[in-house]
Amino acid sequence: TTQGFLRAIGEARLITPLRSAGGHRRYSRYQLRIAARARELVDQGTPIEAACRIVILEDQLEEAQRIKAEYRRAAGSVNPSASA
């Protein structure tokens, strides 16, 4: 992922980097993973705005699935006979 691409997805509000004291952009590993996924989509011909939206939706779906799994685990531990 190039600096220009990172700036472009920042402008599209997919990621917001932190800034160092000197004003340099600092990206987390999570942000770089998101940027890599957006880069894959753009390389496949998806417009950058659409790629950013797809990545956001994929991330939201993953989070919803994680929460659902947590609820199921919690419900199973409260009422183990109900999951059988």
PDB file of N, CA and C in Angstrom:
ATOM      1  N   THR A   1       0.852  -1.181   0.000  1.00  0.00           N
ATOM      2  CA  THR A   1       0.000   0.000   0.000  1.00  0.00           C
ATOM      3  C   THR A   1       0.895   1.241   0.000  1.00  0.00           C
ATOM      4  N   THR A   2       0.607   2.144  -0.896  1.00  0.00           N
ATOM      5  CA  THR A   2       1.433   3.346  -1.028  1.00  0.00           C
ATOM      6  C   THR A   2       0.911   4.465  -0.121  1.00  0.00           C
ATOM      7  N   GLN A   3       1.766   5.453   0.095  1.00  0.00           N
ATOM      8  CA  GLN A   3       1.352   6.611   0.894  1.00  0.00           C
ATOM      9  C   GLN A   3       0.179   7.321   0.243  1.00  0.00           C
ATOM     10  N   GLY A   4       0.210   7.434  -1.075  1.00  0.00           N
ATOM     11  CA  GLY A   4      -0.890   8.084  -1.792  1.00  0.00           C
ATOM     12  C   GLY A   4      -2.207   7.357  -1.603  1.00  0.00           C
ATOM     13  N   PHE A   5      -2.158   6.034  -1.644  1.00  0.00           N
ATOM     14  CA  PHE A   5      -3.387   5.255  -1.441  1.00  0.00           C
ATOM     15  C   PHE A   5      -3.897   5.420  -0.024  1.00  0.00           C
ATOM     16  N   LEU A   6      -2.979   5.405   0.951  1.00  0.00           N
ATOM     17  CA  LEU A   6      -3.390   5.606   2.342  1.00  0.00           C
ATOM     18  C   LEU A   6      -4.039   6.976   2.521  1.00  0.00           C
ATOM     19  N   ARG A   7      -3.495   7.991   1.864  1.00  0.00           N
ATOM     20  CA  ARG A   7      -4.106   9.330   1.939  1.00  0.00           C
ATOM     21  C   ARG A   7      -5.495   9.319   1.299  1.00  0.00           C
ATOM     22  N   ALA A   8      -5.612   8.619   0.160  1.00  0.00           N
ATOM     23  CA  ALA A   8      -6.894   8.578  -0.548  1.00  0.00           C
ATOM     24  C   ALA A   8      -7.981   7.907   0.289  1.00  0.00           C
ATOM     25  N   ILE A   9      -7.646   6.800   0.942  1.00  0.00           N
ATOM     26  CA  ILE A   9      -8.681   6.151   1.753  1.00  0.00           C
ATOM     27  C   ILE A   9      -8.925   6.928   3.044  1.00  0.00           C
ATOM     28  N   GLY A  10      -7.946   7.718   3.449  1.00  0.00           N
ATOM     29  CA  GLY A  10      -8.163   8.628   4.571  1.00  0.00           C
ATOM     30  C   GLY A  10      -9.149   9.719   4.191  1.00  0.00           C
ATOM     31  N   GLU A  11      -9.008  10.250   2.979  1.00  0.00           N
ATOM     32  CA  GLU A  11      -9.944  11.260   2.484  1.00  0.00           C
ATOM     33  C   GLU A  11     -11.338  10.678   2.306  1.00  0.00           C
ATOM     34  N   ALA A  12     -11.402   9.393   1.958  1.00  0.00           N
ATOM     35  CA  ALA A  12     -12.697   8.713   1.828  1.00  0.00           C
ATOM     36  C   ALA A  12     -13.255   8.306   3.193  1.00  0.00           C
ATOM     37  N   ARG A  13     -12.521   8.626   4.253  1.00  0.00           N
ATOM     38  CA  ARG A  13     -12.907   8.379   5.638  1.00  0.00           C
ATOM     39  C   ARG A  13     -13.001   6.903   6.013  1.00  0.00           C
ATOM     40  N   LEU A  14     -12.221   6.077   5.320  1.00  0.00           N
ATOM     41  CA  LEU A  14     -12.164   4.665   5.701  1.00  0.00           C
ATOM     42  C   LEU A  14     -11.309   4.511   6.952  1.00  0.00           C
ATOM     43  N   ILE A  15     -10.195   5.218   6.995  1.00  0.00           N
ATOM     44  CA  ILE A  15      -9.320   5.190   8.165  1.00  0.00           C
ATOM     45  C   ILE A  15      -8.907   6.619   8.511  1.00  0.00           C
ATOM     46  N   THR A  16      -8.629   6.836   9.772  1.00  0.00           N
ATOM     47  CA  THR A  16      -8.135   8.135  10.235  1.00  0.00           C
ATOM     48  C   THR A  16      -6.856   7.880  11.023  1.00  0.00           C
ATOM     49  N   PRO A  17      -5.714   8.191  10.429  1.00  0.00           N
ATOM     50  CA  PRO A  17      -4.461   7.907  11.128  1.00  0.00           C
ATOM     51  C   PRO A  17      -4.236   8.856  12.296  1.00  0.00           C
ATOM     52  N   LEU A  18      -3.493   8.374  13.264  1.00  0.00           N
ATOM     53  CA  LEU A  18      -3.029   9.238  14.338  1.00  0.00           C
ATOM     54  C   LEU A  18      -1.870  10.059  13.790  1.00  0.00           C
ATOM     55  N   ARG A  19      -1.527  11.115  14.468  1.00  0.00           N
ATOM     56  CA  ARG A  19      -0.409  11.960  14.033  1.00  0.00           C
ATOM     57  C   ARG A  19       0.682  11.956  15.099  1.00  0.00           C
ATOM     58  N   SER A  20       1.913  11.888  14.648  1.00  0.00           N
ATOM     59  CA  SER A  20       3.045  11.997  15.567  1.00  0.00           C
ATOM     60  C   SER A  20       3.210  13.459  15.954  1.00  0.00           C
ATOM     61  N   ALA A  21       4.090  13.719  16.906  1.00  0.00           N
ATOM     62  CA  ALA A  21       4.357  15.099  17.326  1.00  0.00           C
ATOM     63  C   ALA A  21       4.855  15.932  16.152  1.00  0.00           C
ATOM     64  N   GLY A  22       5.539  15.302  15.221  1.00  0.00           N
ATOM     65  CA  GLY A  22       6.049  15.999  14.041  1.00  0.00           C
ATOM     66  C   GLY A  22       5.043  16.107  12.911  1.00  0.00           C
ATOM     67  N   GLY A  23       3.829  15.578  13.109  1.00  0.00           N
ATOM     68  CA  GLY A  23       2.784  15.673  12.098  1.00  0.00           C
ATOM     69  C   GLY A  23       2.729  14.511  11.122  1.00  0.00           C
ATOM     70  N   HIS A  24       3.557  13.486  11.332  1.00  0.00           N
ATOM     71  CA  HIS A  24       3.558  12.325  10.432  1.00  0.00           C
ATOM     72  C   HIS A  24       2.372  11.410  10.743  1.00  0.00           C
ATOM     73  N   ARG A  25       1.821  10.822   9.694  1.00  0.00           N
ATOM     74  CA  ARG A  25       0.706   9.893   9.877  1.00  0.00           C
ATOM     75  C   ARG A  25       1.215   8.596  10.503  1.00  0.00           C
ATOM     76  N   ARG A  26       0.446   8.064  11.438  1.00  0.00           N
ATOM     77  CA  ARG A  26       0.765   6.799  12.095  1.00  0.00           C
ATOM     78  C   ARG A  26      -0.453   5.891  11.972  1.00  0.00           C
ATOM     79  N   TYR A  27      -0.235   4.685  11.425  1.00  0.00           N
ATOM     80  CA  TYR A  27      -1.325   3.741  11.202  1.00  0.00           C
ATOM     81  C   TYR A  27      -1.176   2.525  12.107  1.00  0.00           C
ATOM     82  N   SER A  28      -2.289   2.043  12.629  1.00  0.00           N
ATOM     83  CA  SER A  28      -2.278   0.824  13.433  1.00  0.00           C
ATOM     84  C   SER A  28      -2.238  -0.384  12.499  1.00  0.00           C
ATOM     85  N   ARG A  29      -1.944  -1.533  13.063  1.00  0.00           N
ATOM     86  CA  ARG A  29      -1.958  -2.766  12.255  1.00  0.00           C
ATOM     87  C   ARG A  29      -3.363  -3.017  11.695  1.00  0.00           C
ATOM     88  N   TYR A  30      -4.365  -2.747  12.509  1.00  0.00           N
ATOM     89  CA  TYR A  30      -5.750  -2.914  12.058  1.00  0.00           C
ATOM     90  C   TYR A  30      -6.031  -2.008  10.856  1.00  0.00           C
ATOM     91  N   GLN A  31      -5.610  -0.748  10.928  1.00  0.00           N
ATOM     92  CA  GLN A  31      -5.835   0.176   9.818  1.00  0.00           C
ATOM     93  C   GLN A  31      -5.104  -0.288   8.564  1.00  0.00           C
ATOM     94  N   LEU A  32      -3.905  -0.812   8.727  1.00  0.00           N
ATOM     95  CA  LEU A  32      -3.160  -1.308   7.567  1.00  0.00           C
ATOM     96  C   LEU A  32      -3.816  -2.545   6.968  1.00  0.00           C
ATOM     97  N   ARG A  33      -4.423  -3.380   7.818  1.00  0.00           N
ATOM     98  CA  ARG A  33      -5.151  -4.544   7.311  1.00  0.00           C
ATOM     99  C   ARG A  33      -6.375  -4.102   6.504  1.00  0.00           C
ATOM    100  N   ILE A  34      -7.081  -3.096   7.014  1.00  0.00           N
ATOM    101  CA  ILE A  34      -8.237  -2.532   6.316  1.00  0.00           C
ATOM    102  C   ILE A  34      -7.789  -1.929   4.979  1.00  0.00           C
ATOM    103  N   ALA A  35      -6.672  -1.211   5.007  1.00  0.00           N
ATOM    104  CA  ALA A  35      -6.141  -0.590   3.791  1.00  0.00           C
ATOM    105  C   ALA A  35      -5.757  -1.651   2.760  1.00  0.00           C
ATOM    106  N   ALA A  36      -5.176  -2.756   3.215  1.00  0.00           N
ATOM    107  CA  ALA A  36      -4.796  -3.831   2.300  1.00  0.00           C
ATOM    108  C   ALA A  36      -6.026  -4.438   1.635  1.00  0.00           C
ATOM    109  N   ARG A  37      -7.100  -4.606   2.395  1.00  0.00           N
ATOM    110  CA  ARG A  37      -8.349  -5.152   1.821  1.00  0.00           C
ATOM    111  C   ARG A  37      -8.918  -4.182   0.788  1.00  0.00           C
ATOM    112  N   ALA A  38      -8.907  -2.889   1.089  1.00  0.00           N
ATOM    113  CA  ALA A  38      -9.384  -1.894   0.129  1.00  0.00           C
ATOM    114  C   ALA A  38      -8.522  -1.913  -1.125  1.00  0.00           C
ATOM    115  N   ARG A  39      -7.215  -2.061  -0.956  1.00  0.00           N
ATOM    116  CA  ARG A  39      -6.294  -2.117  -2.095  1.00  0.00           C
ATOM    117  C   ARG A  39      -6.624  -3.305  -2.989  1.00  0.00           C
ATOM    118  N   GLU A  40      -6.923  -4.463  -2.389  1.00  0.00           N
ATOM    119  CA  GLU A  40      -7.310  -5.653  -3.161  1.00  0.00           C
ATOM    120  C   GLU A  40      -8.515  -5.353  -4.042  1.00  0.00           C
ATOM    121  N   LEU A  41      -9.525  -4.722  -3.449  1.00  0.00           N
ATOM    122  CA  LEU A  41     -10.748  -4.420  -4.182  1.00  0.00           C
ATOM    123  C   LEU A  41     -10.477  -3.429  -5.319  1.00  0.00           C
ATOM    124  N   VAL A  42      -9.679  -2.400  -5.039  1.00  0.00           N
ATOM    125  CA  VAL A  42      -9.356  -1.403  -6.065  1.00  0.00           C
ATOM    126  C   VAL A  42      -8.560  -2.058  -7.187  1.00  0.00           C
ATOM    127  N   ASP A  43      -7.628  -2.941  -6.833  1.00  0.00           N
ATOM    128  CA  ASP A  43      -6.843  -3.646  -7.849  1.00  0.00           C
ATOM    129  C   ASP A  43      -7.712  -4.538  -8.737  1.00  0.00           C
ATOM    130  N   GLN A  44      -8.862  -4.961  -8.211  1.00  0.00           N
ATOM    131  CA  GLN A  44      -9.799  -5.782  -8.984  1.00  0.00           C
ATOM    132  C   GLN A  44     -10.736  -4.928  -9.831  1.00  0.00           C
ATOM    133  N   GLY A  45     -10.577  -3.601  -9.761  1.00  0.00           N
ATOM    134  CA  GLY A  45     -11.373  -2.712 -10.590  1.00  0.00           C
ATOM    135  C   GLY A  45     -12.511  -1.995  -9.883  1.00  0.00           C
ATOM    136  N   THR A  46     -12.628  -2.162  -8.593  1.00  0.00           N
ATOM    137  CA  THR A  46     -13.677  -1.497  -7.827  1.00  0.00           C
ATOM    138  C   THR A  46     -13.279  -0.039  -7.585  1.00  0.00           C
ATOM    139  N   PRO A  47     -14.169   0.907  -7.839  1.00  0.00           N
ATOM    140  CA  PRO A  47     -13.846   2.310  -7.529  1.00  0.00           C
ATOM    141  C   PRO A  47     -13.523   2.469  -6.042  1.00  0.00           C
ATOM    142  N   ILE A  48     -12.641   3.389  -5.723  1.00  0.00           N
ATOM    143  CA  ILE A  48     -12.157   3.534  -4.340  1.00  0.00           C
ATOM    144  C   ILE A  48     -13.287   3.810  -3.354  1.00  0.00           C
ATOM    145  N   GLU A  49     -14.268   4.630  -3.734  1.00  0.00           N
ATOM    146  CA  GLU A  49     -15.377   4.915  -2.821  1.00  0.00           C
ATOM    147  C   GLU A  49     -16.176   3.653  -2.528  1.00  0.00           C
ATOM    148  N   ALA A  50     -16.418   2.849  -3.565  1.00  0.00           N
ATOM    149  CA  ALA A  50     -17.160   1.601  -3.392  1.00  0.00           C
ATOM    150  C   ALA A  50     -16.338   0.608  -2.571  1.00  0.00           C
ATOM    151  N   ALA A  51     -15.033   0.551  -2.816  1.00  0.00           N
ATOM    152  CA  ALA A  51     -14.159  -0.348  -2.057  1.00  0.00           C
ATOM    153  C   ALA A  51     -14.197   0.009  -0.575  1.00  0.00           C
ATOM    154  N   CYS A  52     -14.154   1.294  -0.275  1.00  0.00           N
ATOM    155  CA  CYS A  52     -14.213   1.727   1.120  1.00  0.00           C
ATOM    156  C   CYS A  52     -15.533   1.325   1.760  1.00  0.00           C
ATOM    157  N   ARG A  53     -16.620   1.481   1.045  1.00  0.00           N
ATOM    158  CA  ARG A  53     -17.935   1.103   1.584  1.00  0.00           C
ATOM    159  C   ARG A  53     -18.018  -0.402   1.809  1.00  0.00           C
ATOM    160  N   ILE A  54     -17.487  -1.176   0.874  1.00  0.00           N
ATOM    161  CA  ILE A  54     -17.488  -2.635   1.007  1.00  0.00           C
ATOM    162  C   ILE A  54     -16.695  -3.041   2.244  1.00  0.00           C
ATOM    163  N   VAL A  55     -15.528  -2.452   2.427  1.00  0.00           N
ATOM    164  CA  VAL A  55     -14.686  -2.787   3.576  1.00  0.00           C
ATOM    165  C   VAL A  55     -15.402  -2.435   4.878  1.00  0.00           C
ATOM    166  N   ILE A  56     -16.059  -1.295   4.923  1.00  0.00           N
ATOM    167  CA  ILE A  56     -16.816  -0.897   6.113  1.00  0.00           C
ATOM    168  C   ILE A  56     -17.921  -1.917   6.400  1.00  0.00           C
ATOM    169  N   LEU A  57     -18.656  -2.311   5.374  1.00  0.00           N
ATOM    170  CA  LEU A  57     -19.739  -3.281   5.563  1.00  0.00           C
ATOM    171  C   LEU A  57     -19.202  -4.645   5.985  1.00  0.00           C
ATOM    172  N   GLU A  58     -18.078  -5.074   5.404  1.00  0.00           N
ATOM    173  CA  GLU A  58     -17.473  -6.345   5.807  1.00  0.00           C
ATOM    174  C   GLU A  58     -17.066  -6.289   7.277  1.00  0.00           C
ATOM    175  N   ASP A  59     -16.497  -5.175   7.697  1.00  0.00           N
ATOM    176  CA  ASP A  59     -16.071  -5.007   9.081  1.00  0.00           C
ATOM    177  C   ASP A  59     -17.274  -5.025  10.027  1.00  0.00           C
ATOM    178  N   GLN A  60     -18.358  -4.361   9.637  1.00  0.00           N
ATOM    179  CA  GLN A  60     -19.569  -4.349  10.459  1.00  0.00           C
ATOM    180  C   GLN A  60     -20.169  -5.749  10.568  1.00  0.00           C
ATOM    181  N   LEU A  61     -20.162  -6.498   9.462  1.00  0.00           N
ATOM    182  CA  LEU A  61     -20.684  -7.861   9.478  1.00  0.00           C
ATOM    183  C   LEU A  61     -19.850  -8.741  10.396  1.00  0.00           C
ATOM    184  N   GLU A  62     -18.528  -8.620  10.307  1.00  0.00           N
ATOM    185  CA  GLU A  62     -17.649  -9.406  11.170  1.00  0.00           C
ATOM    186  C   GLU A  62     -17.914  -9.102  12.645  1.00  0.00           C
ATOM    187  N   GLU A  63     -18.091  -7.835  12.969  1.00  0.00           N
ATOM    188  CA  GLU A  63     -18.370  -7.432  14.349  1.00  0.00           C
ATOM    189  C   GLU A  63     -19.725  -7.980  14.805  1.00  0.00           C
ATOM    190  N   ALA A  64     -20.735  -7.915  13.960  1.00  0.00           N
ATOM    191  CA  ALA A  64     -22.055  -8.434  14.311  1.00  0.00           C
ATOM    192  C   ALA A  64     -21.998  -9.945  14.543  1.00  0.00           C
ATOM    193  N   GLN A  65     -21.233 -10.654  13.719  1.00  0.00           N
ATOM    194  CA  GLN A  65     -21.100 -12.096  13.895  1.00  0.00           C
ATOM    195  C   GLN A  65     -20.363 -12.425  15.196  1.00  0.00           C
ATOM    196  N   ARG A  66     -19.363 -11.616  15.552  1.00  0.00           N
ATOM    197  CA  ARG A  66     -18.634 -11.816  16.796  1.00  0.00           C
ATOM    198  C   ARG A  66     -19.561 -11.611  17.999  1.00  0.00           C
ATOM    199  N   ILE A  67     -20.362 -10.565  17.944  1.00  0.00           N
ATOM    200  CA  ILE A  67     -21.303 -10.279  19.032  1.00  0.00           C
ATOM    201  C   ILE A  67     -22.346 -11.388  19.144  1.00  0.00           C
ATOM    202  N   LYS A  68     -22.846 -11.861  18.024  1.00  0.00           N
ATOM    203  CA  LYS A  68     -23.827 -12.943  18.022  1.00  0.00           C
ATOM    204  C   LYS A  68     -23.240 -14.202  18.657  1.00  0.00           C
ATOM    205  N   ALA A  69     -21.999 -14.511  18.314  1.00  0.00           N
ATOM    206  CA  ALA A  69     -21.349 -15.688  18.891  1.00  0.00           C
ATOM    207  C   ALA A  69     -21.182 -15.526  20.399  1.00  0.00           C
ATOM    208  N   GLU A  70     -20.855 -14.321  20.852  1.00  0.00           N
ATOM    209  CA  GLU A  70     -20.729 -14.069  22.293  1.00  0.00           C
ATOM    210  C   GLU A  70     -22.069 -14.268  22.994  1.00  0.00           C
ATOM    211  N   TYR A  71     -23.149 -13.756  22.395  1.00  0.00           N
ATOM    212  CA  TYR A  71     -24.477 -13.933  22.984  1.00  0.00           C
ATOM    213  C   TYR A  71     -24.843 -15.412  23.064  1.00  0.00           C
ATOM    214  N   ARG A  72     -24.527 -16.150  22.019  1.00  0.00           N
ATOM    215  CA  ARG A  72     -24.840 -17.580  22.024  1.00  0.00           C
ATOM    216  C   ARG A  72     -24.055 -18.315  23.096  1.00  0.00           C
ATOM    217  N   ARG A  73     -22.768 -17.967  23.239  1.00  0.00           N
ATOM    218  CA  ARG A  73     -21.954 -18.595  24.293  1.00  0.00           C
ATOM    219  C   ARG A  73     -22.516 -18.251  25.673  1.00  0.00           C
ATOM    220  N   ALA A  74     -22.877 -16.983  25.852  1.00  0.00           N
ATOM    221  CA  ALA A  74     -23.423 -16.561  27.150  1.00  0.00           C
ATOM    222  C   ALA A  74     -24.751 -17.251  27.428  1.00  0.00           C
ATOM    223  N   ALA A  75     -25.591 -17.370  26.440  1.00  0.00           N
ATOM    224  CA  ALA A  75     -26.887 -18.026  26.615  1.00  0.00           C
ATOM    225  C   ALA A  75     -26.696 -19.511  26.898  1.00  0.00           C
ATOM    226  N   GLY A  76     -25.704 -20.114  26.263  1.00  0.00           N
ATOM    227  CA  GLY A  76     -25.422 -21.535  26.488  1.00  0.00           C
ATOM    228  C   GLY A  76     -24.896 -21.802  27.880  1.00  0.00           C
ATOM    229  N   SER A  77     -24.111 -20.876  28.426  1.00  0.00           N
ATOM    230  CA  SER A  77     -23.570 -21.083  29.768  1.00  0.00           C
ATOM    231  C   SER A  77     -24.612 -20.840  30.844  1.00  0.00           C
ATOM    232  N   VAL A  78     -25.614 -20.006  30.554  1.00  0.00           N
ATOM    233  CA  VAL A  78     -26.700 -19.743  31.509  1.00  0.00           C
ATOM    234  C   VAL A  78     -27.691 -20.888  31.510  1.00  0.00           C
ATOM    235  N   ASN A  79     -27.982 -21.436  30.307  1.00  0.00           N
ATOM    236  CA  ASN A  79     -28.981 -22.489  30.179  1.00  0.00           C
ATOM    237  C   ASN A  79     -28.424 -23.590  29.275  1.00  0.00           C
ATOM    238  N   PRO A  80     -27.529 -24.442  29.782  1.00  0.00           N
ATOM    239  CA  PRO A  80     -26.886 -25.459  28.953  1.00  0.00           C
ATOM    240  C   PRO A  80     -27.861 -26.442  28.317  1.00  0.00           C
ATOM    241  N   SER A  81     -28.980 -26.715  28.947  1.00  0.00           N
ATOM    242  CA  SER A  81     -29.932 -27.689  28.373  1.00  0.00           C
ATOM    243  C   SER A  81     -30.652 -27.098  27.159  1.00  0.00           C
ATOM    244  N   ALA A  82     -30.725 -25.793  27.029  1.00  0.00           N
ATOM    245  CA  ALA A  82     -31.420 -25.165  25.908  1.00  0.00           C
ATOM    246  C   ALA A  82     -30.630 -25.302  24.620  1.00  0.00           C
ATOM    247  N   SER A  83     -29.302 -25.467  24.677  1.00  0.00           N
ATOM    248  CA  SER A  83     -28.502 -25.562  23.462  1.00  0.00           C
ATOM    249  C   SER A  83     -28.452 -26.980  22.928  1.00  0.00           C
ATOM    250  N   ALA A  84     -28.974 -27.969  23.663  1.00  0.00           N
ATOM    251  CA  ALA A  84     -28.940 -29.358  23.232  1.00  0.00           C
ATOM    252  C   ALA A  84     -30.035 -29.698  22.263  1.00  0.00           C
TER     253      ALA A  84
END
